[in-house]
């Protein structure tokens, strides 16, 4: 149903933009508007690499912003501006109110709709602020893409009618402002909404889960309104808002994105250490899974030894391990009410990890050594007998800081490890481990719970 809606609105918005810009202006605007799309998508994808969202979901968000949200915005803004002009008999005032008061509310609400859909129906892929950052960024990049086609196409049509030279053209000025100076404007606004949804995903209180997205949306609308009104603050109003507000907020969001990424990787290391103590991972795998360069190297090592299929296996293993760590981290924060299906989901992820460990485990362990995250002489020899490590103690309700979650299920057999220490040296050969036995069905305990679930 949503795909049909997306396709229908896509056809409608393309035809609507082509009618407004003319065919030559449409293709010129399309070509110029494409330039910032790839860098913006790459930047947001980089932020989400620790726990990457599925590409179909991200492309759907981009399409929603480019097609559905853009169509809603164009139709609603036009209708509101015409209604205000008819009611006040003042077209100039109607245009001002439309751009400052109507457009921010309509556009940010239209973009926020897809964030709400992902938050409600794809909660497994919406685990915190980083996911809100990425989903919002892809959605707003799509919206800005369509809007840039419209602005650049209209500017080209105006220059074509006036016979203006390239350097003095409205197209060049529009390109400089929208593509060079402020390609991050729409993503920056919508990211505020995404951070609200991301914070709500980590909250255990229902009131906060409802209030935080609304606060984020309100902040996005206010920032958007300030940006749209900058040209009405006098001759240098645009530059004042750009330099004093937009650039500092953008720098703050960049810093926040890096901090969120590092914090997420630290959470992965902390949570997976408990599973390593229970035998699900080798000690060398944990630092590798918490390091993006080591992950990339592990995929490369696997592809060299086993082809593209092995590389994909390692990539899925890394994604599942991260999902497991973040699942446990959220459950520890919110307790049983925060993750009611914790035990079921944990078992699913552990089973998937166990099936892929023969390929992924040695590649990650060797990557940890090559990246100097783990000393080669510390790698233990493979265990030959079943082993079960004691699970961490359960936290008490009165703990000021949540203790590690209890009840990590132990595998039937100790986790497969790389061969002896000499094989982990940089110059040593690497061989895949043999598959280990299936995991046991020992129940796990939710964080803060009193018994097995």
Short mmCIF file of C-alpha atoms in Angstrom, two decimals:
data_model
loop_
_atom_site.label_atom_id
_atom_site.label_comp_id
_atom_site.label_asym_id
_atom_site.label_seq_id
_atom_site.Cartn_x
_atom_site.Cartn_y
_atom_site.Cartn_z
CA UNK A 1 0.00 0.00 0.00
CA UNK A 2 2.75 2.47 0.97
CA UNK A 3 4.76 1.55 -2.12
CA UNK A 4 1.74 2.25 -4.33
CA UNK A 5 1.27 5.60 -2.57
CA UNK A 6 4.93 6.40 -3.10
CA UNK A 7 4.79 5.54 -6.80
CA UNK A 8 1.61 7.54 -7.35
CA UNK A 9 2.91 10.63 -5.60
CA UNK A 10 6.22 10.25 -7.45
CA UNK A 11 4.54 10.44 -10.85
CA UNK A 12 2.37 13.34 -9.69
CA UNK A 13 5.24 15.40 -8.26
CA UNK A 14 7.42 14.91 -11.36
CA UNK A 15 4.65 16.12 -13.63
CA UNK A 16 3.79 19.01 -11.34
CA UNK A 17 7.42 20.19 -11.15
CA UNK A 18 7.85 19.82 -14.91
CA UNK A 19 4.76 21.97 -15.52
CA UNK A 20 6.07 24.69 -13.23
CA UNK A 21 9.65 24.74 -14.53
CA UNK A 22 9.18 23.75 -18.17
CA UNK A 23 10.90 20.75 -19.70
CA UNK A 24 14.36 22.39 -20.20
CA UNK A 25 14.29 23.83 -16.69
CA UNK A 26 13.21 20.49 -15.24
CA UNK A 27 16.18 18.61 -16.67
CA UNK A 28 18.67 21.35 -15.75
CA UNK A 29 17.28 21.47 -12.23
CA UNK A 30 17.33 17.68 -11.99
CA UNK A 31 20.98 17.49 -12.97
CA UNK A 32 22.08 20.23 -10.57
CA UNK A 33 19.91 18.98 -7.70
CA UNK A 34 21.51 15.53 -7.89
CA UNK A 35 24.97 16.86 -6.95
CA UNK A 36 24.55 17.04 -3.14
CA UNK A 37 22.43 13.89 -2.84
CA UNK A 38 25.23 11.30 -2.86
CA UNK A 39 27.48 13.12 -0.31
CA UNK A 40 24.56 13.67 2.07
CA UNK A 41 23.41 10.06 1.83
CA UNK A 42 26.98 8.84 2.36
CA UNK A 43 27.34 11.04 5.46
CA UNK A 44 24.13 9.74 7.03
CA UNK A 45 24.98 6.18 6.07
CA UNK A 46 28.37 6.59 7.76
CA UNK A 47 26.63 7.60 10.97
CA UNK A 48 24.47 4.48 10.90
CA UNK A 49 27.19 2.02 9.91
CA UNK A 50 27.51 0.68 13.46
CA UNK A 51 24.00 -0.77 13.17
CA UNK A 52 23.04 -0.20 9.53
CA UNK A 53 19.38 0.09 8.64
CA UNK A 54 18.21 -1.94 5.61
CA UNK A 55 18.74 -0.12 2.32
CA UNK A 56 15.11 -0.64 1.23
CA UNK A 57 13.95 1.20 4.35
CA UNK A 58 16.35 4.10 3.76
CA UNK A 59 15.44 4.36 0.09
CA UNK A 60 11.77 4.34 1.03
CA UNK A 61 12.41 7.26 3.40
CA UNK A 62 14.28 9.12 0.66
CA UNK A 63 11.41 8.47 -1.76
CA UNK A 64 8.86 9.61 0.81
CA UNK A 65 10.67 12.91 1.22
CA UNK A 66 11.20 13.39 -2.52
CA UNK A 67 7.70 12.37 -3.61
CA UNK A 68 4.99 12.18 -0.94
CA UNK A 69 6.20 14.90 1.43
CA UNK A 70 7.13 17.22 -1.44
CA UNK A 71 3.73 16.80 -3.09
CA UNK A 72 1.91 17.45 0.19
CA UNK A 73 4.04 20.55 0.79
CA UNK A 74 3.53 22.03 -2.67
CA UNK A 75 -0.23 21.52 -2.65
CA UNK A 76 -0.78 22.63 0.94
CA UNK A 77 1.51 25.67 0.69
CA UNK A 78 -0.14 26.81 -2.54
CA UNK A 79 -3.62 26.38 -1.13
CA UNK A 80 -2.76 28.22 2.11
CA UNK A 81 -1.06 31.11 0.31
CA UNK A 82 -3.99 31.56 -2.09
CA UNK A 83 -6.48 31.41 0.78
CA UNK A 84 -4.60 34.03 2.81
CA UNK A 85 -4.25 36.26 -0.26
CA UNK A 86 -7.99 36.03 -0.91
CA UNK A 87 -8.87 36.68 2.71
CA UNK A 88 -6.53 39.66 3.19
CA UNK A 89 -6.38 41.01 -0.38
CA UNK A 90 -2.64 41.40 0.17
CA UNK A 91 -0.54 38.97 -1.92
CA UNK A 92 2.74 40.18 -0.39
CA UNK A 93 1.55 39.48 3.14
CA UNK A 94 0.17 36.13 2.05
CA UNK A 95 3.55 35.16 0.61
CA UNK A 96 5.32 36.18 3.82
CA UNK A 97 2.93 34.25 6.04
CA UNK A 98 3.06 31.27 3.73
CA UNK A 99 6.85 30.98 3.82
CA UNK A 100 7.34 31.80 7.51
CA UNK A 101 4.27 30.34 9.23
CA UNK A 102 2.69 27.79 6.88
CA UNK A 103 5.58 26.15 5.02
CA UNK A 104 7.62 25.11 8.11
CA UNK A 105 4.61 23.47 9.75
CA UNK A 106 3.43 21.68 6.60
CA UNK A 107 6.83 20.55 5.37
CA UNK A 108 8.21 19.33 8.68
CA UNK A 109 4.97 17.51 9.48
CA UNK A 110 4.99 15.81 6.07
CA UNK A 111 8.57 14.66 6.58
CA UNK A 112 7.91 13.57 10.16
CA UNK A 113 5.11 11.27 8.99
CA UNK A 114 7.57 8.69 7.65
CA UNK A 115 9.61 8.84 10.86
CA UNK A 116 6.44 7.98 12.74
CA UNK A 117 5.78 5.05 10.39
CA UNK A 118 9.27 3.64 10.92
CA UNK A 119 9.09 4.26 14.66
CA UNK A 120 5.80 2.38 14.98
CA UNK A 121 6.16 -0.43 12.43
CA UNK A 122 9.94 -0.96 12.30
CA UNK A 123 10.92 -0.67 15.94
CA UNK A 124 13.65 -3.27 15.58
CA UNK A 125 15.43 -0.90 13.18
CA UNK A 126 14.72 2.18 15.29
CA UNK A 127 16.82 1.73 18.39
CA UNK A 128 17.98 5.20 19.37
CA UNK A 129 19.10 8.69 18.32
CA UNK A 130 21.47 7.38 15.65
CA UNK A 131 18.61 5.70 13.80
CA UNK A 132 16.49 8.84 14.12
CA UNK A 133 19.40 10.83 12.74
CA UNK A 134 19.78 8.55 9.72
CA UNK A 135 16.08 8.13 8.87
CA UNK A 136 15.46 11.87 9.19
CA UNK A 137 18.53 12.65 7.11
CA UNK A 138 17.51 10.41 4.22
CA UNK A 139 13.94 11.76 4.29
CA UNK A 140 15.03 15.40 4.28
CA UNK A 141 17.64 14.77 1.58
CA UNK A 142 14.88 13.47 -0.66
CA UNK A 143 12.67 16.48 0.11
CA UNK A 144 15.49 18.95 -0.56
CA UNK A 145 16.25 17.16 -3.84
CA UNK A 146 12.76 17.79 -5.22
CA UNK A 147 12.64 21.34 -3.87
CA UNK A 148 16.00 22.09 -5.49
CA UNK A 149 14.71 20.86 -8.84
CA UNK A 150 11.83 23.32 -8.55
CA UNK A 151 13.95 26.31 -7.53
CA UNK A 152 16.78 25.67 -9.99
CA UNK A 153 14.41 24.83 -12.82
CA UNK A 154 12.44 28.06 -12.31
CA UNK A 155 15.67 30.06 -12.14
CA UNK A 156 16.90 28.53 -15.38
CA UNK A 157 13.59 29.30 -17.08
CA UNK A 158 13.87 32.92 -15.96
CA UNK A 159 17.43 33.19 -17.24
CA UNK A 160 16.42 31.57 -20.52
CA UNK A 161 13.66 34.12 -21.02
CA UNK A 162 15.91 37.08 -20.16
CA UNK A 163 18.99 35.84 -22.02
CA UNK A 164 21.18 36.31 -18.92
CA UNK A 165 24.82 35.18 -18.93
CA UNK A 166 25.89 32.21 -16.86
CA UNK A 167 27.90 34.07 -14.21
CA UNK A 168 25.25 36.75 -13.69
CA UNK A 169 22.33 34.35 -13.88
CA UNK A 170 19.68 33.63 -11.27
CA UNK A 171 20.52 29.94 -11.75
CA UNK A 172 24.11 30.48 -10.58
CA UNK A 173 22.96 32.47 -7.54
CA UNK A 174 20.34 29.85 -6.65
CA UNK A 175 22.87 27.07 -7.09
CA UNK A 176 25.35 28.83 -4.81
CA UNK A 177 22.81 29.41 -2.04
CA UNK A 178 21.00 26.06 -2.14
CA UNK A 179 23.68 23.60 -3.26
CA UNK A 180 26.94 25.16 -2.04
CA UNK A 181 26.01 27.14 1.07
CA UNK A 182 23.07 25.25 2.52
CA UNK A 183 22.63 21.71 1.22
CA UNK A 184 22.31 20.65 4.86
CA UNK A 185 19.40 23.00 5.69
CA UNK A 186 16.47 20.60 5.30
CA UNK A 187 18.37 17.62 6.77
CA UNK A 188 19.35 19.76 9.75
CA UNK A 189 15.73 20.72 10.47
CA UNK A 190 14.34 17.21 10.17
CA UNK A 191 17.19 15.69 12.18
CA UNK A 192 15.79 17.55 15.20
CA UNK A 193 12.57 15.58 14.76
CA UNK A 194 14.58 12.39 14.30
CA UNK A 195 16.47 12.99 17.54
CA UNK A 196 13.14 13.36 19.31
CA UNK A 197 11.98 9.99 18.01
CA UNK A 198 15.38 8.47 18.82
CA UNK A 199 15.24 9.68 22.41
CA UNK A 200 11.69 8.33 22.68
CA UNK A 201 12.93 4.90 21.55
CA UNK A 202 15.21 4.78 24.61
CA UNK A 203 12.65 6.04 27.09
CA UNK A 204 10.77 3.65 29.36
CA UNK A 205 8.06 6.17 30.27
CA UNK A 206 5.04 6.47 28.01
CA UNK A 207 4.70 10.21 28.59
CA UNK A 208 8.23 10.80 27.34
CA UNK A 209 7.73 8.57 24.33
CA UNK A 210 4.81 10.79 23.35
CA UNK A 211 6.33 14.16 24.28
CA UNK A 212 9.88 13.87 22.90
CA UNK A 213 8.92 13.47 19.21
CA UNK A 214 6.55 16.44 19.53
CA UNK A 215 9.32 18.56 21.06
CA UNK A 216 11.69 17.54 18.27
CA UNK A 217 9.10 18.41 15.64
CA UNK A 218 8.48 21.78 17.27
CA UNK A 219 12.21 22.56 17.26
CA UNK A 220 12.41 21.60 13.58
CA UNK A 221 9.51 23.91 12.72
CA UNK A 222 11.05 26.83 14.63
CA UNK A 223 14.45 26.40 12.99
CA UNK A 224 12.80 26.14 9.57
CA UNK A 225 10.73 29.27 10.18
CA UNK A 226 13.82 31.22 11.26
CA UNK A 227 15.65 30.15 8.12
CA UNK A 228 12.76 31.12 5.84
CA UNK A 229 12.43 34.54 7.49
CA UNK A 230 16.15 35.39 7.25
CA UNK A 231 15.76 37.30 3.98
CA UNK A 232 13.24 39.61 5.67
CA UNK A 233 15.66 40.80 8.37
CA UNK A 234 17.25 43.40 6.15
CA UNK A 235 20.02 43.41 3.60
CA UNK A 236 22.34 41.24 5.67
CA UNK A 237 19.70 39.21 7.46
CA UNK A 238 20.42 36.05 5.50
CA UNK A 239 24.14 36.16 6.31
CA UNK A 240 23.47 36.89 9.99
CA UNK A 241 21.12 33.92 10.37
CA UNK A 242 23.44 31.71 8.33
CA UNK A 243 26.58 32.62 10.26
CA UNK A 244 25.13 33.01 13.75
CA UNK A 245 22.54 30.23 13.76
CA UNK A 246 22.82 27.76 10.89
CA UNK A 247 26.57 27.16 10.96
CA UNK A 248 26.84 26.75 14.76
CA UNK A 249 23.81 24.44 14.88
CA UNK A 250 25.21 22.42 11.99
CA UNK A 251 28.58 22.12 13.75
CA UNK A 252 26.79 21.06 16.95
CA UNK A 253 24.86 18.37 15.09
CA UNK A 254 28.04 17.09 13.43
CA UNK A 255 29.70 16.82 16.85
CA UNK A 256 26.57 15.12 18.22
CA UNK A 257 26.56 12.64 15.33
CA UNK A 258 30.18 11.65 16.00
CA UNK A 259 29.50 11.40 19.73
CA UNK A 260 26.41 9.23 19.18
CA UNK A 261 28.38 6.92 16.89
CA UNK A 262 31.19 6.50 19.40
CA UNK A 263 28.74 6.02 22.26
CA UNK A 264 26.94 3.31 20.33
CA UNK A 265 30.20 1.46 19.65
CA UNK A 266 31.14 1.69 23.34
CA UNK A 267 27.76 0.19 24.21
CA UNK A 268 28.41 -2.63 21.74
CA UNK A 269 31.76 -3.41 23.41
CA UNK A 270 30.27 -3.30 26.91
CA UNK A 271 27.28 -5.52 26.19
CA UNK A 272 29.08 -8.07 24.01
CA UNK A 273 31.71 -8.53 26.71
CA UNK A 274 29.03 -10.24 28.80
CA UNK A 275 28.18 -12.62 25.97
CA UNK A 276 31.89 -13.28 25.48
CA UNK A 277 32.16 -14.23 29.17
CA UNK A 278 29.39 -16.78 28.57
CA UNK A 279 31.20 -18.23 25.53
CA UNK A 280 29.24 -16.73 22.63
CA UNK A 281 32.19 -14.67 21.38
CA UNK A 282 35.92 -14.97 21.69
CA UNK A 283 37.69 -12.16 23.57
CA UNK A 284 39.25 -10.97 20.30
CA UNK A 285 35.88 -10.58 18.57
CA UNK A 286 34.53 -8.00 21.00
CA UNK A 287 37.00 -5.17 20.23
CA UNK A 288 36.72 -5.98 16.53
CA UNK A 289 32.94 -5.68 16.60
CA UNK A 290 33.28 -2.32 18.39
CA UNK A 291 35.66 -0.93 15.75
CA UNK A 292 34.47 0.07 12.30
CA UNK A 293 37.94 -0.30 10.67
CA UNK A 294 38.26 -3.79 12.14
CA UNK A 295 34.81 -4.73 10.85
CA UNK A 296 35.72 -3.57 7.37
CA UNK A 297 39.00 -5.49 7.52
CA UNK A 298 37.18 -8.64 8.67
CA UNK A 299 34.86 -8.47 5.66
CA UNK A 300 37.86 -8.02 3.39
CA UNK A 301 39.66 -11.02 4.92
CA UNK A 302 36.56 -13.16 4.54
CA UNK A 303 36.09 -12.15 0.88
CA UNK A 304 39.70 -13.01 0.12
CA UNK A 305 39.31 -16.48 1.60
CA UNK A 306 35.72 -17.36 0.81
CA UNK A 307 34.51 -14.96 -1.85
CA UNK A 308 31.66 -12.48 -1.74
CA UNK A 309 29.36 -14.90 0.07
CA UNK A 310 31.79 -15.07 3.00
CA UNK A 311 32.02 -11.28 3.08
CA UNK A 312 28.24 -11.01 3.24
CA UNK A 313 28.16 -13.60 6.03
CA UNK A 314 30.59 -11.53 8.09
CA UNK A 315 28.58 -8.37 7.41
CA UNK A 316 25.38 -10.03 8.61
CA UNK A 317 27.20 -11.40 11.65
CA UNK A 318 28.43 -7.91 12.53
CA UNK A 319 24.94 -6.44 12.10
CA UNK A 320 23.32 -9.16 14.23
CA UNK A 321 25.95 -8.81 16.96
CA UNK A 322 25.36 -5.07 17.10
CA UNK A 323 21.60 -5.59 17.18
CA UNK A 324 22.05 -8.02 20.08
CA UNK A 325 24.18 -5.57 22.02
CA UNK A 326 21.78 -2.68 21.47
CA UNK A 327 18.80 -4.88 22.37
CA UNK A 328 20.37 -5.74 25.71
CA UNK A 329 21.38 -2.13 26.27
CA UNK A 330 17.81 -0.91 25.72
CA UNK A 331 16.39 -3.65 27.94
CA UNK A 332 18.82 -2.73 30.70
CA UNK A 333 17.72 0.89 30.45
CA UNK A 334 13.98 0.28 30.33
CA UNK A 335 13.58 -3.03 32.14
CA UNK A 336 11.11 -5.74 31.11
CA UNK A 337 8.47 -3.18 30.12
CA UNK A 338 10.93 -1.55 27.71
CA UNK A 339 11.63 -4.76 25.77
CA UNK A 340 8.75 -7.19 26.36
CA UNK A 341 10.04 -9.59 23.68
CA UNK A 342 13.63 -9.43 24.89
CA UNK A 343 14.07 -13.17 25.47
CA UNK A 344 12.58 -14.17 22.12
CA UNK A 345 14.53 -11.61 20.15
CA UNK A 346 17.75 -12.41 22.01
CA UNK A 347 17.37 -16.11 21.19
CA UNK A 348 16.74 -15.35 17.51
CA UNK A 349 19.89 -13.24 17.26
CA UNK A 350 22.03 -15.74 19.16
CA UNK A 351 20.89 -18.56 16.87
CA UNK A 352 21.75 -16.50 13.78
CA UNK A 353 25.14 -15.60 15.20
CA UNK A 354 25.94 -19.19 16.03
CA UNK A 355 25.21 -20.34 12.49
CA UNK A 356 27.67 -17.82 11.02
CA UNK A 357 30.46 -18.03 13.58
CA UNK A 358 32.57 -20.55 11.68
CA UNK A 359 33.17 -17.95 8.97
CA UNK A 360 32.89 -14.67 10.87
CA UNK A 361 34.64 -15.48 14.14
CA UNK A 362 38.14 -16.14 12.78
CA UNK A 363 37.95 -13.18 10.38
CA UNK A 364 37.01 -10.80 13.18
CA UNK A 365 39.65 -12.20 15.53
CA UNK A 366 42.36 -11.79 12.94
CA UNK A 367 41.14 -8.28 12.11
CA UNK A 368 41.39 -7.37 15.80
CA UNK A 369 45.02 -8.49 15.82
CA UNK A 370 45.90 -6.73 12.58
CA UNK A 371 44.30 -3.51 13.82
CA UNK A 372 46.27 -3.90 17.08
CA UNK A 373 43.10 -4.10 19.15
CA UNK A 374 44.03 -7.46 20.64
CA UNK A 375 47.48 -8.99 21.29
CA UNK A 376 48.08 -12.20 19.30
CA UNK A 377 49.63 -14.02 22.27
CA UNK A 378 46.42 -13.51 24.32
CA UNK A 379 44.19 -15.48 21.99
CA UNK A 380 43.06 -18.68 23.76
CA UNK A 381 43.24 -22.05 22.14
CA UNK A 382 39.95 -23.60 21.02
CA UNK A 383 38.12 -25.37 23.81
CA UNK A 384 37.46 -29.04 23.22
CA UNK A 385 34.91 -29.65 25.95
CA UNK A 386 31.59 -27.99 26.70
CA UNK A 387 32.02 -24.94 28.88
CA UNK A 388 29.64 -22.62 30.57
CA UNK A 389 30.70 -19.32 32.06
CA UNK A 390 28.86 -17.94 35.05
CA UNK A 391 26.31 -15.29 34.17
CA UNK A 392 26.60 -11.79 35.65
CA UNK A 393 24.53 -11.00 38.68
CA UNK A 394 21.13 -9.41 38.19
CA UNK A 395 20.77 -5.72 39.10
CA UNK A 396 18.63 -4.60 41.97
CA UNK A 397 15.88 -2.05 41.66
CA UNK A 398 17.68 0.26 44.07
CA UNK A 399 20.90 0.42 42.08
CA UNK A 400 21.86 3.98 41.20
CA UNK A 401 23.49 2.77 38.01
CA UNK A 402 22.00 -0.25 36.18
CA UNK A 403 24.17 -3.31 36.66
CA UNK A 404 24.87 -5.66 33.78
CA UNK A 405 21.86 -7.70 32.77
CA UNK A 406 21.63 -11.18 34.13
CA UNK A 407 20.96 -14.52 32.56
CA UNK A 408 23.11 -14.56 29.43
CA UNK A 409 22.29 -17.93 27.89
CA UNK A 410 25.32 -20.16 27.56
CA UNK A 411 26.08 -22.09 24.38
CA UNK A 412 26.30 -25.85 24.53
CA UNK A 413 29.90 -25.75 23.42
CA UNK A 414 32.52 -23.08 23.90
CA UNK A 415 32.71 -20.54 21.14
CA UNK A 416 35.01 -21.45 18.25
CA UNK A 417 38.22 -19.50 18.47
CA UNK A 418 41.00 -18.87 16.03
CA UNK A 419 43.81 -21.37 15.91
CA UNK A 420 46.77 -21.09 18.20
CA UNK A 421 48.41 -17.74 18.84
CA UNK A 422 51.13 -18.03 16.11
CA UNK A 423 48.36 -18.23 13.48
CA UNK A 424 47.07 -14.82 14.55
CA UNK A 425 50.25 -12.97 13.72
CA UNK A 426 50.14 -10.62 10.78
CA UNK A 427 52.32 -12.94 8.72
CA UNK A 428 50.59 -16.12 9.79
CA UNK A 429 48.01 -18.07 7.75
CA UNK A 430 44.31 -17.80 8.51
CA UNK A 431 41.91 -20.71 8.37
CA UNK A 432 38.18 -20.88 8.99
CA UNK A 433 37.07 -22.58 12.16
CA UNK A 434 34.85 -25.63 12.05
CA UNK A 435 31.19 -25.09 12.95
CA UNK A 436 30.38 -25.56 16.60
CA UNK A 437 27.33 -27.21 18.02
CA UNK A 438 23.95 -25.49 18.29
CA UNK A 439 23.17 -23.25 21.24
CA UNK A 440 21.28 -24.55 24.21
CA UNK A 441 17.76 -23.59 25.16
CA UNK A 442 18.69 -22.27 28.56
CA UNK A 443 16.29 -19.41 29.42
CA UNK A 444 17.51 -15.87 29.82
CA UNK A 445 16.52 -13.25 32.37
CA UNK A 446 15.40 -9.76 31.56
CA UNK A 447 17.28 -6.85 33.13
CA UNK A 448 15.80 -6.16 36.51
CA UNK A 449 13.62 -9.26 36.41
CA UNK A 450 13.44 -11.83 39.19
CA UNK A 451 13.27 -14.98 37.17
CA UNK A 452 13.60 -16.68 33.85
CA UNK A 453 11.32 -15.76 30.97
#
